[in-house]
XYZ file of C-alpha atoms in Angstrom:
181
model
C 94.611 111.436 76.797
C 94.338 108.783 73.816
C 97.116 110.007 71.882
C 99.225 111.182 74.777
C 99.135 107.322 76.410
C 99.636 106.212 72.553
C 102.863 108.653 71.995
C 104.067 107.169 75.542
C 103.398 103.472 74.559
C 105.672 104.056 71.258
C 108.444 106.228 72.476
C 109.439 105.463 76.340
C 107.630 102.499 77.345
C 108.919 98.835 76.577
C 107.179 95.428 75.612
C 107.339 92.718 78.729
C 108.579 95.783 81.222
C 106.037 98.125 81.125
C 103.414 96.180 79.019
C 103.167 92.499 77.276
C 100.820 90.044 76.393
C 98.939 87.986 78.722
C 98.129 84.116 77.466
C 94.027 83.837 77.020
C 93.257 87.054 77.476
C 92.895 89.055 74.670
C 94.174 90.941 71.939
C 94.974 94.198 74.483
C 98.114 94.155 76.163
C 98.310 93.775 80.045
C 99.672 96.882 81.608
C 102.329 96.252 84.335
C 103.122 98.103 87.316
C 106.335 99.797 85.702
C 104.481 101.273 83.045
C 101.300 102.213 85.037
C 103.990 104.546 86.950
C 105.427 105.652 83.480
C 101.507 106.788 82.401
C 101.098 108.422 85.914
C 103.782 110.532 85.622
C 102.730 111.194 81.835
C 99.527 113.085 83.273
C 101.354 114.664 86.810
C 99.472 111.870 89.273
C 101.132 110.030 91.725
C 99.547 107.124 93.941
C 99.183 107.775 97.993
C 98.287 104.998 100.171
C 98.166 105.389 103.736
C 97.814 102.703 106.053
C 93.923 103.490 105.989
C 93.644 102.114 102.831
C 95.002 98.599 103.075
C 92.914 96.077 105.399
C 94.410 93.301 106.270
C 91.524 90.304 105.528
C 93.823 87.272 107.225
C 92.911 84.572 109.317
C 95.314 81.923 111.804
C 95.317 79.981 107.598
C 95.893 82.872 104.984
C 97.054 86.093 104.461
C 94.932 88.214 102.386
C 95.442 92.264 102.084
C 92.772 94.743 99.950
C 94.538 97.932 99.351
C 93.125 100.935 97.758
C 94.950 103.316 95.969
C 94.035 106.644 96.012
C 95.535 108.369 92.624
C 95.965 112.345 93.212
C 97.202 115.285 91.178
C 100.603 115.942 91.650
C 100.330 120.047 91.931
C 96.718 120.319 93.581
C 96.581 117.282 95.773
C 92.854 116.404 94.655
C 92.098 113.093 94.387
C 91.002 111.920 90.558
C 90.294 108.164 91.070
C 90.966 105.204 93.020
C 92.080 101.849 92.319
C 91.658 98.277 94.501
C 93.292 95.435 94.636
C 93.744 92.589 96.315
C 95.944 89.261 97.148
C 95.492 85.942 98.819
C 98.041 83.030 100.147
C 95.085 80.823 98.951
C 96.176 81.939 95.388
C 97.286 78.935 93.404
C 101.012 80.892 92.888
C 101.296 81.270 96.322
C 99.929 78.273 97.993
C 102.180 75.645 96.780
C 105.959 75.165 95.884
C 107.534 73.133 93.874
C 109.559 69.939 96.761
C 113.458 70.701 96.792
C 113.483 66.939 96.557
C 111.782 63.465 97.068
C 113.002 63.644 100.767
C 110.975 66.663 101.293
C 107.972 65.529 99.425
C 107.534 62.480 101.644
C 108.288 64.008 104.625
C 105.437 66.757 104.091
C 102.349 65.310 105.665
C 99.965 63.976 102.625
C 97.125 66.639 103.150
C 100.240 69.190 102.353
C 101.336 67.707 99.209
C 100.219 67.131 95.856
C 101.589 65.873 92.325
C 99.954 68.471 89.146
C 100.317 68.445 86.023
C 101.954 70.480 83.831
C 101.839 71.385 79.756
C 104.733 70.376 78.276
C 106.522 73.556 76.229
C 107.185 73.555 72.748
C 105.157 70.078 71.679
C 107.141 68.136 74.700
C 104.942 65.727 76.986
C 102.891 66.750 79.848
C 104.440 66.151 83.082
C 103.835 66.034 87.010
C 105.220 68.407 89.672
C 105.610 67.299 92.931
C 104.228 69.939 95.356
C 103.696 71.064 98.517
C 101.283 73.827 100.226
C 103.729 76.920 101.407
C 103.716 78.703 105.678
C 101.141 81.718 104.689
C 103.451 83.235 106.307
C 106.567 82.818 103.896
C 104.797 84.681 101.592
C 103.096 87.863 103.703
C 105.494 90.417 101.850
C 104.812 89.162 98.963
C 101.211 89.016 98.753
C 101.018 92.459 100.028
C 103.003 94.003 97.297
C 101.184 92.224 95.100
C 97.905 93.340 96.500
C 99.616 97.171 95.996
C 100.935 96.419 92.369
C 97.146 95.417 91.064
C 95.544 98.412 92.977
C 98.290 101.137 91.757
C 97.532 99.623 87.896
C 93.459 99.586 88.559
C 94.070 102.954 89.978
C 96.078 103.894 86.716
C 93.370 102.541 84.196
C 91.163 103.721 85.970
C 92.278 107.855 86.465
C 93.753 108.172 83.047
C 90.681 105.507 81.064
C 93.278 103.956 79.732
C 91.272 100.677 80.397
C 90.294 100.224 76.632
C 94.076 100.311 75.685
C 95.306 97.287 78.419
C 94.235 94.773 80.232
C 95.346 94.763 83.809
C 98.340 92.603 84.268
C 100.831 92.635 86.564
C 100.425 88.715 86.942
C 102.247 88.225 84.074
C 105.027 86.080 84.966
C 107.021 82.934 83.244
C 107.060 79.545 84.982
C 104.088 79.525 87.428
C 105.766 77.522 90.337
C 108.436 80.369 90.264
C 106.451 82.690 92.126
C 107.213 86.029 92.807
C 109.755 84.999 95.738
């Protein structure tokens, strides 16, 4: 399984699509969603969820979905491991947006807002973003996926043990404030 995940790695799957680095974590590459489906199909499994599997943990102020993936064989049907995964609106990504403008910022009731601050890139200063918290709601689709993305690579990592090869990282994203909108 090694050497066939290896040979896949090298000839079919590519750096920051299927796989990349992930800042402070390591020296093993985070695996991504598309290449978790690339390694799946290496070894004949496929992920099926049915709407058993995902529970729905929200409340009147958050979304939050666990979802777990069930990872069969293709041919026989049987089930050869599982993965989970979950997502919050309470996640830092999702819970605040960058303000279109000043007009908005002020407008947004103060326990809504908030200024953070930011790294600067490349040796620039650090800097403040002007924020404010997002409607749970805005982002329901999103977190769900998302929720679905890390339980289909868990699943992955774990059915194939491919987990000493990546980290699991379908977080990996540029910007921060850019979400996954």
């Amino acid at each position: 399984r090694h050497q066939r995940i290896q040979t896949v790695l090298k000839k079919i799957m590519k750096e920051n699509v299927d796989y990349g680095k992930i800042p402070g974590c390591g020296d093993k590459p985070g695996l991504l969603k598309s290449g978790a489906e690339k390694i799946l199909s290496t070894f004949e499994l496929a992920v099926r969820i049915e709407s058993e599997h995902i529970t729905d943990l929200s409340d009147p102020t958050k979304v939050r979905y666990r979802i777990i993936s069930p990872i069969i064989h293709i041919h026989t049907g049987l089930i050869v491991g599982h993965g989970v995964g979950e997502c919050s609106s309470e996640e830092e990504k999702y819970a605040w947006k960058s303000a279109v403008c000043n007009e908005e910022w002020e407008e947004t009731d103060p326990s809504d807002r908030r200024a953070k601050w930011k790294k600067g890139k490349q040796g620039s200063k650090n800097y403040q973003v002007k924020q404010i918290r997002t409607n749970p709601a805005d982002v329901a689709n999103t977190v769900l996926k998302m929720a679905k993305k890390r339980s289909v690579v868990d699943g992955t990592l774990t059915a194939t043990g491919a987990s000493d090869m990546f980290e699991q990282g379908e977080d990996m994203t540029g910007d921060e404030d850019e979400g996954f909108n």
